[in-house]
Amino acid sequence: MENKNQFAFGRRNYLLMIVGLVVLGIGFIIMTLDKEPYGEGFLGITLGPIFLVIGFIIEFFAILVKDRKKV
């Protein structure tokens, strides 16, 4: 019989999701700190988007990784 109170993901997945969201938030904050007009400086065009891509990659793996206890 299946337990109806189980979550879809394990603890490891949720921790990775939180880390990914924090990295995404940092990326958006970095992009707003750019002092150039329209955010066309190093922070708005290079560093912020790098953090965003890393954050989305972390979120992707957070969804796909299997929790050790669930296997």
Steps between C-alpha positions, in 0.01 A plus 500: 500500500625846412540768765293806398695735728829468309635803318589486131864586571743416776692728733797517264276622215346775711841617624626521141186692401558751779864543398392550138244764600760684707744501206223626270416776746866601523517513119200733477634721779841522329331611178318781683825627654640601161555877482519519120192624311257217416719254691754473219806472722694196617257420781185520289623322188761253624508420870127503575402272210781257593346466846156452342621220274673329794181536706285344227747212461482437875118502483507256208717256694291550814201365312682211332722370782366203691500515876705224662215388726246477215702256288 
